[in-house]
Amino acid sequence: MIENDILRLFDHGKFILFKWTNRDNWPVEFVSSNTKEILDYDKELFLSGKIKYASIIHKDDIETIFEEVAINSKNEEIDSFIHKPYRIKKANGEYIWVYDSTSIVRDLDGDITHYIGYIADISDTIDLQKNLQLFENIFENAHDGILITDEKNKILSVNNAFKQITGYSQEDVVGMKPSILSSGKHNKIFYKYMWDSLLNKGYYKGEIQNRHKNGELFYESISISVIFDHNKNPQKFVAFIQDVTKDRLTQKKLEFLAHYDPLTTLPNKLMLDTSIGNLILQHKIKPIRFALLYLDLDNFKMVNDSLGHKVGDQLLVCIAEELKLNVKRADTIARQGGDEFYILINNYHTKDELTLIVENIYLSLKGAFNVQENSIHTTFSMGIALFPEDATTQTGLYKSVDMAMFKAKELGKNSYSFCTKDMHDDIKEKQILSHNLRSAIVNNEIYLNFQPQYNLKTSSIKSVEVLARWKNSELGIVPPYKFISVAEESGMILEIGNYIFEKACFELKTLEEKGFDDLSFSINISAIEFQQSNFIQRCKNTVTKLKLSPHKIVLELTESVLINDVEYSQSIINELREFGFRFSIDDFGTGYSSLAYLKNFSTDELKIDLSFIRELKDKGNEAIVKAILSLGESFDMKVVAEGVEEEYQLEFLREHNCDIIQGYYYSKPITIQELEPFIKKINSEK
C-alpha cells in the first residue's frame, strides 16, 4: 500500500510512471493517472491488458528497446538504465519522443520481478536538437561564407565557405577580428559609415575589397546583421559574404569596352562624346576654344586586303602609340573604329598654333611603320573643326569635322582641311533637299527623261538611257547630281530607284505594244540598290509582272560599284545575265579601269565618260578614248560614247569604230511623249 501511495505521487506530474511485471509481454501492474493527460489513454486500458505497452512503441524503435532491456537485465550490478529516446503513439495516432529511465526490481535471490519506468515527453527537446542540427548543416554547407563575432567583434565561428573564399580556416581566425582580411583599400570614412549603419539600423549591406590569405585581393559582397540583447545592446554580429571577384572583373571589362577601344586602348567615341560635352558645358561658364581633329587613313583597305587584318590591326596599334607619344596637347585621343581617329585639342590660342600641331602630327606619322616584318608607309586625310567658330553643339561639331575631312580627301588625300563657311552652306542645302525629297514621289515630282543613243553601225536608234528628273514647287528643277547624292546619303535612293526602275519598265512595255519591238532602255543602278539582298528578285519580279523581256533592259553600274566587292558583284551579274538582263559599265575610264575586272565581269558594254569626249582635242583624252574603244573590241563589248555635241567628236568616234553615241548632237534628254516620234523620224532616215 505504502509503495502504491508513493507511485501515485506521479499522477499529476510530467513523468508517466509504469510498473511492469517481468513476465511475457510485460503486463502493467501500475500506471500513473497522467497517461490520460499526456497520451490520452485511460490507465485502465493498460492495467486490464487491453493495450500492451509494447504495442504503442514505434515499429522502428521497438527492437532497440528490447535489446537495451535484455542487455541491462543480464548485468546484476545494474539496477537502472536510460533508454535512447524513442517514439510512442498517442491515442490520436500521433507519435511523441519520450525519455525513459527504467529501474530494475529484484527479489532476495536476485531475480528480476518488476521494471519501473519513468517516461517523459521530450518532443520539444528533440525538435530543438533537430533544428540545431539543421542550423549546423546549413551553416557548414551554405554557399555563402558566414562569419559570427561577439559583441567585441572577435570571431566566434566561420563556416567552410568562408575558408574557400578567404583561405582562412576556423582555427586561423577564432578570437581574431575581421580586420585580418583588410586590404588597405578602404579609408576610415568607409568603415565609419559601415559601423554607423550597423549600430543605428542593425544591418549593413555593401561591397568590400579584401585580401585572401595568400595575399591576393578579391571583391566580396557582404551583408552584416546585428543580434541585440533585451537591452538593445549588440550581442552578436553575423556576416554573410560572397566572392564577386569574377563579376567585378567582368564589369570592369565591360566598363572598359564601353569607354575604350579594345584594340588600341584609346578612348572610344562614347568617351570622346563625354569629353566634348564637358568642354561645351565649361564654355557656358567661362568661354573657351577647342578644336576637333578627324584623321582617316588613306587606302587602309589595301593594307588589310594585301597583308591581312592582323597586320592591319597591328598597324592601327602602332599609329595609336605614335599619337599618344607625340600629341602632348591633346585633351583626348580617340579611335572611332576602323581606320578613323579623333584628337581633341583644348585651349589653343591661335589658328597658327593649331596648324603647327596638325603639321607635327603629320610629321610624327610620316615614317614607315614596321609591322610583322612589313615596312608600311601610311598617309592621312584630316579634317579640322573649331569650337565655337564652326559649331556650338556636339552634333554640329561632328558634322563640321566630317565635311572638312572629306574635303581633304577630295584634295588628293595626305592633306588636311579646316572647316569653312562654304561647307556649312552645302550642308544646309542638303538638308533642304533631303526634307523636300521625302515627299517627291508622293507628290509626283520625280519624272523621267529619255536620251536616245544613236547606233553608228546601223544609223538608227535602238537604245535609250533613262534619266531621273525632279521638279519641286519651291526649289524648281533640281539637277540629278545634287538630289541623287542626297538620296543616297539619306537612304531614300532605294525608294526612288525602285520607282524609276518600275516606271521605266512600264514605259518600255508601252512602247513595245506600240511596235517598238527592238528598243531597249538603259537604267542607272546605284551602289546602295545593287547591294540590297532583294535586288535580284526585285528586277526579276518587275519584268515578269509586265511580261517584258529582260534582254531589253541594260543595267548601268559604275566601276566603283563593281570593285567594292568583286566576288559579290560577279555573282549578282551572272545570275541576272542568265535571266536575260544586260549590263553596262558606266563612266568607264574615271575609276579603276582594270583589265582584270573587265575579264572577270561578264558585261555587255562600256560607256566612255563624257569628260573624255568633251575634251577630245586633248591628246591625252584622245589616247584614252582610243584605248577604251580598243578594249571594247577586244572583249567583245559594245562601246557607248557619252557627251557627243560636236561634229568633230562624231567623226572621230565613227572613224575609230565606236558603236553607239549619246549626247546633244542628236538629242537632249526628252519626255516619253517626245521620244516616240523622235525615234520614228531618225529610224526612217537611215
XYZ file of C-alpha atoms in Angstrom:
686
model
C 0.000 0.000 0.000
C 2.709 2.384 1.006
C 4.556 1.624 -2.265
C 1.443 2.313 -4.379
C 0.802 5.534 -2.475
C 4.311 6.619 -3.369
C 3.729 5.711 -7.008
C 0.537 7.778 -7.066
C 2.615 10.861 -6.424
C 3.310 10.771 -10.195
C -0.408 11.019 -11.128
C -0.202 14.754 -11.781
C 3.447 15.135 -12.700
C 5.218 15.466 -16.045
C 6.544 11.913 -15.856
C 4.341 8.917 -16.556
C 5.227 6.049 -14.273
C 4.824 2.470 -15.469
C 5.410 -0.642 -13.338
C 5.706 -3.804 -15.380
C 5.747 -7.394 -14.140
C 8.647 -9.382 -15.525
C 6.547 -11.862 -17.460
C 5.697 -12.340 -21.108
C 4.510 -9.094 -22.757
C 5.387 -7.181 -19.582
C 1.874 -6.815 -18.085
C 1.322 -3.409 -16.465
C 0.836 -3.655 -12.731
C 0.677 0.094 -12.120
C 0.488 3.224 -14.255
C 0.066 6.817 -13.141
C -3.177 8.586 -13.959
C -1.493 11.257 -16.085
C -1.478 8.852 -19.054
C -4.813 10.419 -19.898
C -3.342 13.943 -19.883
C -0.132 13.085 -21.745
C -1.064 10.143 -24.007
C -4.866 10.468 -23.997
C -5.155 6.801 -22.892
C -7.210 5.796 -19.848
C -4.855 3.974 -17.481
C -7.362 1.105 -17.147
C -6.627 0.109 -20.724
C -3.036 -0.700 -19.698
C -3.967 -2.286 -16.364
C -6.557 -4.553 -17.984
C -4.118 -5.612 -20.659
C -6.286 -4.296 -23.474
C -3.347 -2.165 -24.578
C 0.115 -3.565 -24.159
C 2.898 -1.014 -23.778
C 4.970 -2.678 -26.493
C 2.122 -2.100 -28.968
C 2.426 1.692 -28.765
C 6.211 1.745 -29.335
C 7.178 2.816 -32.895
C 7.998 -0.194 -35.053
C 11.410 1.268 -35.930
C 12.344 1.647 -32.248
C 10.946 -1.484 -30.547
C 13.807 -3.814 -31.446
C 16.290 -1.370 -29.896
C 14.180 -1.163 -26.713
C 14.092 -4.942 -26.322
C 17.855 -5.174 -26.857
C 18.535 -2.482 -24.242
C 16.283 -4.264 -21.664
C 17.912 -7.626 -22.372
C 21.487 -6.340 -22.126
C 20.946 -4.345 -18.923
C 18.894 -7.121 -17.254
C 21.799 -9.567 -17.566
C 24.139 -7.297 -15.626
C 23.405 -7.910 -11.942
C 25.358 -4.813 -10.958
C 22.917 -2.564 -12.812
C 19.700 -1.565 -11.092
C 18.665 1.192 -13.511
C 19.376 2.380 -17.057
C 18.247 5.019 -19.518
C 16.917 4.164 -22.944
C 17.875 6.084 -26.016
C 14.999 8.439 -26.902
C 12.271 6.561 -28.717
C 8.780 7.152 -30.012
C 5.413 6.028 -28.630
C 1.978 6.507 -30.121
C -0.707 8.632 -28.511
C -4.377 7.714 -28.680
C -4.857 10.075 -31.681
C -2.179 8.224 -33.673
C 0.481 10.945 -33.235
C 3.957 9.809 -32.170
C 5.907 11.641 -29.494
C 9.523 11.305 -28.457
C 9.993 10.079 -24.877
C 12.733 9.923 -22.280
C 12.659 6.567 -20.417
C 14.623 5.903 -17.226
C 13.984 2.300 -16.160
C 14.696 0.801 -12.724
C 15.151 -2.949 -12.231
C 13.436 -4.578 -9.186
C 14.955 -7.848 -7.962
C 13.926 -10.255 -5.136
C 16.231 -11.569 -2.433
C 17.517 -14.212 -4.788
C 18.461 -11.565 -7.323
C 15.773 -12.499 -9.814
C 14.007 -9.646 -11.623
C 10.393 -9.295 -10.565
C 9.464 -5.865 -11.973
C 10.581 -2.929 -14.121
C 9.606 0.624 -13.235
C 9.829 3.191 -15.987
C 9.838 6.969 -15.626
C 8.682 8.280 -19.005
C 8.614 11.954 -20.092
C 7.542 13.668 -23.345
C 10.703 15.256 -24.815
C 9.369 16.032 -28.335
C 10.135 19.730 -27.943
C 13.685 18.946 -26.938
C 14.142 16.591 -29.882
C 12.728 19.234 -32.252
C 15.171 21.759 -30.828
C 18.036 19.329 -31.320
C 16.886 18.719 -34.877
C 16.725 22.452 -35.518
C 20.183 22.889 -34.051
C 21.463 20.094 -36.245
C 19.714 21.636 -39.245
C 21.270 25.022 -38.468
C 24.675 23.394 -38.140
C 24.228 21.657 -41.520
C 23.091 24.883 -43.132
C 25.964 26.786 -41.531
C 28.578 24.331 -42.762
C 27.090 23.703 -46.194
C 25.984 27.229 -47.089
C 27.319 28.553 -50.386
C 27.864 31.951 -48.764
C 30.681 32.441 -46.330
C 29.379 33.010 -42.780
C 31.287 34.763 -40.014
C 29.978 35.255 -36.455
C 31.602 37.643 -33.988
C 30.842 38.564 -30.385
C 29.953 42.000 -29.095
C 33.663 42.957 -29.121
C 33.886 41.988 -32.812
C 36.036 38.916 -32.090
C 35.392 35.992 -34.383
C 33.478 33.114 -32.765
C 32.893 30.894 -35.766
C 33.214 30.655 -39.533
C 31.938 28.051 -41.969
C 33.549 26.028 -44.756
C 32.546 28.521 -47.472
C 34.381 31.255 -45.548
C 37.562 29.206 -45.801
C 37.028 28.615 -49.520
C 36.534 32.341 -50.126
C 39.238 33.777 -47.834
C 41.662 30.896 -47.352
C 41.303 31.183 -43.556
C 40.032 28.200 -41.518
C 38.160 28.235 -38.202
C 41.405 27.643 -36.339
C 43.093 30.561 -38.132
C 40.571 33.204 -37.178
C 38.735 32.315 -33.941
C 39.493 35.052 -31.431
C 40.780 37.372 -34.191
C 38.982 40.398 -35.617
C 37.660 40.533 -39.205
C 40.296 43.177 -39.915
C 42.639 40.234 -40.550
C 41.124 40.354 -44.075
C 41.728 44.076 -44.569
C 43.123 45.025 -47.974
C 44.007 48.582 -47.051
C 41.863 49.775 -49.961
C 39.173 51.410 -47.795
C 39.591 54.526 -45.671
C 38.282 55.431 -42.212
C 35.215 57.146 -43.681
C 34.177 53.871 -45.328
C 34.351 51.918 -42.077
C 32.675 54.710 -40.087
C 29.725 54.553 -42.439
C 29.598 50.768 -42.007
C 29.567 50.915 -38.206
C 27.034 53.764 -38.140
C 24.727 51.637 -40.262
C 25.218 48.553 -38.051
C 24.628 50.330 -34.739
C 21.801 52.591 -35.918
C 19.986 50.376 -38.426
C 21.049 46.913 -37.279
C 22.446 45.894 -40.647
C 24.925 46.801 -43.367
C 24.992 45.719 -46.980
C 27.689 46.587 -49.455
C 30.831 45.514 -51.230
C 34.386 45.323 -49.877
C 37.728 44.585 -51.415
C 39.560 42.252 -49.015
C 42.776 40.282 -49.040
C 42.956 36.479 -49.307
C 45.232 34.503 -47.005
C 47.581 34.048 -49.978
C 47.824 37.826 -50.356
C 45.624 38.193 -53.427
C 42.919 40.839 -53.467
C 39.320 39.821 -54.019
C 35.933 41.506 -54.100
C 33.221 40.362 -51.720
C 29.586 41.240 -51.397
C 28.821 41.434 -47.671
C 25.647 41.562 -45.614
C 26.019 42.027 -41.830
C 23.193 41.711 -39.304
C 23.327 42.654 -35.621
C 21.766 40.461 -32.895
C 20.765 42.685 -29.972
C 20.087 41.587 -26.379
C 16.970 42.607 -24.457
C 18.618 45.928 -23.595
C 19.223 46.568 -27.303
C 22.966 46.219 -26.923
C 24.870 44.402 -29.702
C 25.393 40.783 -28.697
C 26.484 39.115 -31.921
C 27.377 40.178 -35.471
C 26.591 37.752 -38.289
C 28.149 38.401 -41.699
C 27.294 36.661 -44.965
C 29.882 37.069 -47.738
C 30.044 36.145 -51.409
C 33.091 36.209 -53.653
C 32.090 38.509 -56.531
C 35.579 38.930 -57.983
C 34.661 37.394 -61.353
C 31.573 39.589 -61.604
C 33.537 42.738 -60.769
C 36.344 41.924 -63.201
C 33.742 41.243 -65.893
C 32.024 44.500 -65.004
C 35.320 46.384 -65.183
C 35.997 44.797 -68.555
C 32.548 45.794 -69.805
C 33.063 49.322 -68.481
C 36.404 49.433 -70.278
C 34.837 48.180 -73.506
C 32.053 50.755 -73.132
C 34.522 53.647 -72.979
C 37.724 52.407 -74.620
C 38.746 50.795 -77.872
C 39.908 47.230 -77.049
C 42.462 47.151 -79.868
C 44.382 50.367 -79.200
C 43.157 51.057 -75.600
C 42.407 54.610 -76.735
C 39.139 56.220 -75.595
C 36.265 55.373 -77.911
C 33.589 57.572 -79.465
C 31.422 57.465 -76.317
C 34.324 58.702 -74.187
C 35.063 61.392 -76.759
C 31.405 62.469 -76.689
C 31.667 62.883 -72.912
C 34.848 64.951 -73.195
C 33.311 67.247 -75.830
C 30.123 67.569 -73.775
C 32.115 68.570 -70.693
C 34.039 71.206 -72.658
C 30.801 72.662 -74.043
C 29.377 72.879 -70.502
C 32.605 74.516 -69.357
C 32.262 77.026 -72.187
C 28.865 78.104 -70.842
C 30.518 79.025 -67.538
C 33.694 80.522 -68.959
C 34.277 80.907 -72.716
C 36.919 78.547 -74.129
C 38.126 77.422 -77.542
C 38.908 73.914 -78.631
C 39.415 72.020 -81.864
C 38.326 68.594 -83.051
C 40.643 66.804 -85.492
C 39.381 63.849 -87.535
C 42.073 61.581 -89.034
C 41.272 58.947 -91.618
C 43.954 56.638 -93.036
C 44.258 56.732 -96.803
C 43.906 53.383 -98.567
C 43.823 51.366 -95.340
C 41.655 48.762 -97.060
C 44.608 47.989 -99.317
C 46.708 47.077 -96.240
C 44.031 44.698 -94.980
C 43.473 43.138 -98.379
C 47.144 42.671 -99.232
C 48.726 41.916 -95.835
C 45.777 40.635 -93.817
C 43.662 42.012 -90.983
C 46.156 41.060 -88.266
C 48.790 43.284 -89.859
C 46.152 45.989 -90.330
C 45.173 45.812 -86.660
C 48.791 45.960 -85.538
C 49.352 48.991 -87.760
C 46.455 50.754 -86.021
C 48.032 49.947 -82.642
C 51.354 51.439 -83.809
C 49.614 54.594 -85.030
C 47.741 54.932 -81.725
C 51.005 54.643 -79.765
C 52.649 57.223 -82.004
C 49.766 59.637 -81.475
C 49.884 59.194 -77.685
C 53.621 59.762 -77.734
C 53.679 62.861 -79.912
C 50.406 64.747 -79.428
C 51.075 66.164 -75.961
C 48.487 68.942 -76.260
C 45.612 66.541 -76.810
C 42.835 66.505 -74.249
C 41.569 63.234 -75.751
C 42.859 60.935 -78.490
C 40.112 58.536 -79.530
C 39.501 55.799 -82.062
C 36.019 55.593 -83.503
C 36.606 52.288 -85.257
C 38.169 51.082 -88.471
C 40.916 53.485 -89.510
C 39.388 56.633 -88.001
C 40.904 58.636 -85.129
C 39.809 61.816 -83.353
C 42.019 64.266 -81.470
C 40.577 66.888 -79.132
C 42.809 69.948 -78.638
C 41.702 72.157 -75.764
C 42.511 75.838 -75.226
C 44.710 76.549 -78.218
C 45.455 80.244 -78.706
C 45.674 80.877 -82.433
C 44.900 79.080 -85.654
C 48.611 79.183 -86.476
C 49.348 77.333 -83.248
C 46.765 74.719 -84.175
C 48.201 74.423 -87.686
C 51.621 73.741 -86.161
C 50.124 70.937 -84.030
C 48.487 69.441 -87.133
C 51.727 69.541 -89.111
C 53.609 67.929 -86.222
C 51.054 65.100 -86.289
C 51.756 64.559 -89.974
C 55.485 64.668 -89.289
C 55.221 62.055 -86.495
C 53.298 59.676 -88.744
C 55.385 60.280 -91.844
C 57.891 57.432 -91.452
C 57.355 53.780 -92.159
C 55.811 51.502 -89.535
C 57.481 48.114 -89.128
C 54.685 45.601 -88.591
C 55.422 41.867 -88.598
C 58.418 42.269 -90.905
C 56.462 44.598 -93.209
C 57.544 48.205 -93.733
C 54.285 50.128 -94.186
C 54.086 53.765 -95.248
C 50.801 55.481 -94.428
C 49.169 58.788 -95.292
C 46.236 60.564 -93.669
C 43.408 62.826 -94.594
C 42.458 65.151 -91.749
C 39.523 67.434 -91.104
C 39.623 70.188 -88.500
C 36.622 71.900 -86.889
C 36.810 74.742 -84.374
C 34.579 75.424 -81.381
C 32.742 77.756 -81.236
C 33.586 79.194 -84.689
C 32.364 76.233 -86.765
C 29.755 74.822 -84.412
C 28.402 75.322 -80.894
C 26.896 71.866 -80.412
C 28.383 68.397 -80.326
C 26.364 67.240 -83.335
C 27.301 70.338 -85.273
C 30.974 69.874 -84.451
C 30.959 66.307 -85.796
C 29.221 67.404 -88.982
C 31.742 70.197 -89.453
C 34.775 67.975 -88.972
C 33.249 65.335 -91.282
C 32.872 67.903 -94.037
C 36.424 69.082 -93.538
C 37.845 65.559 -93.662
C 36.003 64.700 -96.878
C 37.246 67.940 -98.370
C 40.790 66.800 -97.517
C 40.073 63.533 -99.359
C 38.915 65.497 -102.394
C 42.160 67.467 -102.330
C 44.002 64.276 -103.156
C 44.441 62.680 -99.723
C 47.511 63.041 -97.494
C 46.336 66.538 -96.648
C 44.246 68.426 -94.118
C 41.409 70.886 -94.378
C 39.780 73.327 -91.976
C 36.012 73.593 -91.991
C 34.757 76.592 -93.993
C 31.528 78.537 -94.429
C 31.032 77.046 -97.902
C 30.918 73.579 -96.369
C 28.163 74.705 -93.989
C 26.235 76.180 -96.890
C 26.454 72.820 -98.658
C 25.088 71.093 -95.568
C 22.158 73.500 -95.314
C 21.367 72.937 -98.982
C 21.455 69.166 -98.496
C 19.123 69.449 -95.504
C 16.629 71.418 -97.587
C 16.885 68.934 -100.453
C 16.527 65.959 -98.099
C 13.421 67.461 -96.483
C 11.692 68.075 -99.815
C 12.850 64.828 -101.397
C 10.944 62.755 -98.829
C 7.622 63.703 -100.393
C 8.813 63.878 -104.010
C 7.379 60.528 -105.123
C 4.047 61.022 -103.329
C 3.701 64.448 -104.953
C 4.631 63.059 -108.408
C 7.659 65.359 -108.556
C 10.048 62.645 -109.807
C 9.692 62.140 -113.541
C 11.688 60.519 -116.337
C 13.524 61.909 -119.312
C 14.954 59.772 -122.066
C 18.120 60.389 -124.093
C 18.300 58.402 -127.336
C 21.501 56.517 -128.172
C 22.419 56.581 -131.866
C 23.901 53.394 -133.311
C 26.671 54.398 -135.732
C 26.753 50.946 -137.309
C 23.036 50.780 -138.178
C 22.341 54.548 -138.326
C 19.340 54.040 -136.077
C 18.147 54.377 -132.505
C 17.783 51.042 -130.779
C 18.541 52.085 -127.206
C 17.682 54.900 -124.804
C 19.132 55.943 -121.458
C 16.566 56.635 -118.728
C 17.335 59.786 -116.708
C 15.601 60.805 -113.487
C 14.468 64.401 -113.022
C 12.995 66.268 -110.046
C 10.852 69.363 -110.198
C 9.853 70.802 -106.835
C 7.229 73.508 -106.406
C 9.581 75.587 -104.235
C 13.028 74.595 -105.469
C 12.236 74.300 -109.141
C 14.191 71.791 -111.238
C 16.911 70.185 -109.112
C 19.882 68.749 -111.076
C 20.397 64.983 -110.681
C 23.963 65.401 -109.443
C 22.528 67.225 -106.418
C 19.492 65.183 -105.440
C 20.870 61.711 -106.271
C 23.746 62.124 -103.808
C 21.322 63.363 -101.138
C 19.052 60.384 -101.826
C 21.992 58.008 -101.435
C 23.184 59.585 -98.188
C 19.683 59.516 -96.670
C 18.748 56.030 -97.905
C 15.840 57.401 -99.973
C 17.597 56.152 -103.111
C 16.028 52.733 -102.529
C 12.502 54.073 -102.854
C 13.409 56.451 -105.676
C 15.456 53.824 -107.524
C 12.643 51.321 -107.304
C 10.178 53.897 -108.609
C 12.457 54.802 -111.546
C 13.049 51.147 -112.454
C 9.368 50.208 -112.399
C 8.298 53.376 -114.230
C 10.962 52.877 -116.931
C 9.948 49.246 -117.476
C 6.311 50.280 -117.729
C 7.110 52.948 -120.357
C 9.224 50.482 -122.343
C 6.405 47.926 -122.297
C 4.025 50.598 -123.540
C 6.377 51.407 -126.446
C 6.744 47.711 -127.203
C 2.987 47.392 -127.515
C 3.104 50.314 -129.991
C 5.509 48.432 -132.236
C 8.955 49.362 -130.903
C 9.929 45.723 -130.515
C 13.700 46.097 -130.772
C 14.083 49.078 -128.397
C 15.994 48.743 -125.101
C 16.301 51.016 -122.043
C 19.478 51.646 -120.040
C 18.746 52.274 -116.345
C 21.290 53.546 -113.829
C 21.628 51.466 -110.642
C 23.166 52.999 -107.513
C 25.651 51.152 -105.321
C 23.137 51.049 -102.467
C 20.461 49.446 -104.646
C 22.920 46.911 -106.058
C 23.960 45.803 -102.577
C 20.423 45.084 -101.355
C 19.676 41.417 -100.744
C 16.396 41.682 -102.700
C 17.914 43.428 -105.747
C 17.901 40.337 -107.977
C 14.350 39.371 -107.096
C 13.106 42.952 -107.499
C 14.475 43.134 -111.047
C 13.037 39.750 -111.983
C 9.628 40.462 -110.440
C 9.228 43.788 -112.256
C 9.849 42.491 -115.790
C 7.911 39.264 -115.133
C 4.900 41.202 -113.906
C 4.912 43.360 -117.061
C 5.740 40.411 -119.346
C 8.728 42.421 -120.558
C 11.798 40.678 -121.964
C 14.733 41.273 -119.548
C 17.025 41.426 -122.595
C 15.556 44.846 -123.309
C 16.885 46.235 -120.007
C 20.519 47.312 -119.654
C 21.573 47.861 -116.037
C 24.235 50.563 -115.793
C 26.776 50.265 -112.958
C 29.798 52.436 -112.241
C 33.262 50.920 -111.859
C 33.358 51.707 -108.134
C 30.193 49.641 -107.521
C 31.742 46.594 -109.163
C 35.110 46.855 -107.446
C 33.659 47.317 -103.950
C 33.104 43.563 -103.598
C 34.252 41.734 -106.705
C 33.010 38.262 -105.772
C 29.572 39.543 -104.763
C 29.280 41.705 -107.890
C 30.189 38.763 -110.119
C 27.521 36.567 -108.557
C 24.785 39.217 -108.974
C 25.715 39.990 -112.577
C 25.948 36.313 -113.521
C 22.524 35.467 -112.124
C 20.779 38.421 -113.741
C 22.534 37.865 -117.113
C 21.403 34.234 -117.034
C 17.863 35.561 -116.552
C 18.298 37.809 -119.605
C 19.337 41.251 -118.325
C 22.290 43.061 -119.906
C 24.926 45.166 -118.130
C 26.895 48.299 -118.935
C 29.911 49.766 -117.101
C 29.145 53.468 -116.776
C 31.703 56.334 -116.664
C 34.446 53.969 -117.789
C 37.924 55.457 -117.533
C 37.256 57.619 -114.469
C 37.768 54.877 -111.875
C 39.903 51.763 -111.693
C 39.632 50.796 -115.383
C 41.309 47.490 -114.652
C 41.784 44.910 -117.372
C 41.468 42.230 -114.705
C 37.911 43.100 -113.795
C 36.905 43.551 -117.451
C 37.975 39.956 -117.879
C 36.147 38.775 -114.760
C 32.869 40.649 -115.214
C 30.544 39.441 -117.940
C 29.225 42.821 -119.066
C 27.793 43.805 -122.431
C 29.012 47.349 -122.991
C 31.350 50.119 -121.861
C 30.303 53.758 -121.611
C 33.080 56.295 -122.123
C 32.712 59.103 -119.604
C 31.639 62.385 -121.177
C 34.637 64.231 -119.666
C 36.904 62.494 -122.195
C 34.588 63.274 -125.121
C 34.174 66.961 -124.268
C 37.950 67.468 -124.277
C 38.608 65.105 -127.164
C 41.026 67.566 -128.790
C 43.351 66.959 -125.863
C 45.927 64.380 -126.953
C 45.727 62.565 -123.630
C 41.955 62.229 -123.800
C 42.154 61.166 -127.428
C 44.536 58.365 -126.464
C 42.264 57.251 -123.618
C 39.200 57.112 -125.901
C 41.112 55.105 -128.498
C 42.265 52.703 -125.782
C 38.717 52.204 -124.472
C 37.394 51.577 -127.972
C 40.131 49.031 -128.499
C 39.331 47.341 -125.170
C 35.662 47.105 -126.086
C 36.507 45.422 -129.348
C 38.961 43.039 -127.645
C 36.444 41.983 -125.002
C 33.552 41.843 -127.496
C 31.692 44.668 -125.750
C 29.776 47.475 -127.410
C 31.146 50.944 -126.595
C 28.864 53.911 -125.954
C 30.328 57.434 -126.029
C 28.504 59.977 -123.849
C 28.515 63.749 -124.247
C 28.782 63.946 -128.054
C 27.888 67.504 -129.014
C 30.232 68.483 -131.860
C 30.719 67.255 -135.436
C 34.423 66.552 -134.903
C 33.606 64.299 -131.949
C 31.163 62.320 -134.068
C 33.624 61.926 -136.918
C 36.424 60.848 -134.610
C 34.246 58.201 -132.970
C 32.904 56.963 -136.285
C 36.467 56.737 -137.656
C 37.585 54.639 -134.687
C 34.647 52.226 -134.829
C 32.639 53.422 -131.845
C 29.347 51.526 -131.726
C 26.930 54.000 -130.154
C 26.933 57.710 -129.377
C 24.798 59.685 -126.939
C 24.593 63.436 -126.485
C 23.126 66.730 -127.590
C 24.479 66.280 -131.133
C 21.482 64.050 -131.809
C 19.187 64.777 -128.909
C 18.953 66.282 -125.483
C 17.021 64.286 -122.838
C 13.339 64.362 -123.853
C 9.975 63.295 -122.435
C 8.293 59.992 -123.225
C 5.778 61.881 -125.379
C 8.626 63.321 -127.463
C 10.581 60.082 -127.639
C 8.214 58.077 -129.854
C 8.080 60.490 -132.825
C 11.805 61.225 -132.497
C 12.766 57.559 -132.848
C 10.402 57.114 -135.793
C 11.903 60.143 -137.518
C 15.563 59.097 -137.068
C 14.964 55.461 -137.970
C 13.069 56.419 -141.120
C 16.040 58.449 -142.362
C 18.579 55.619 -142.334
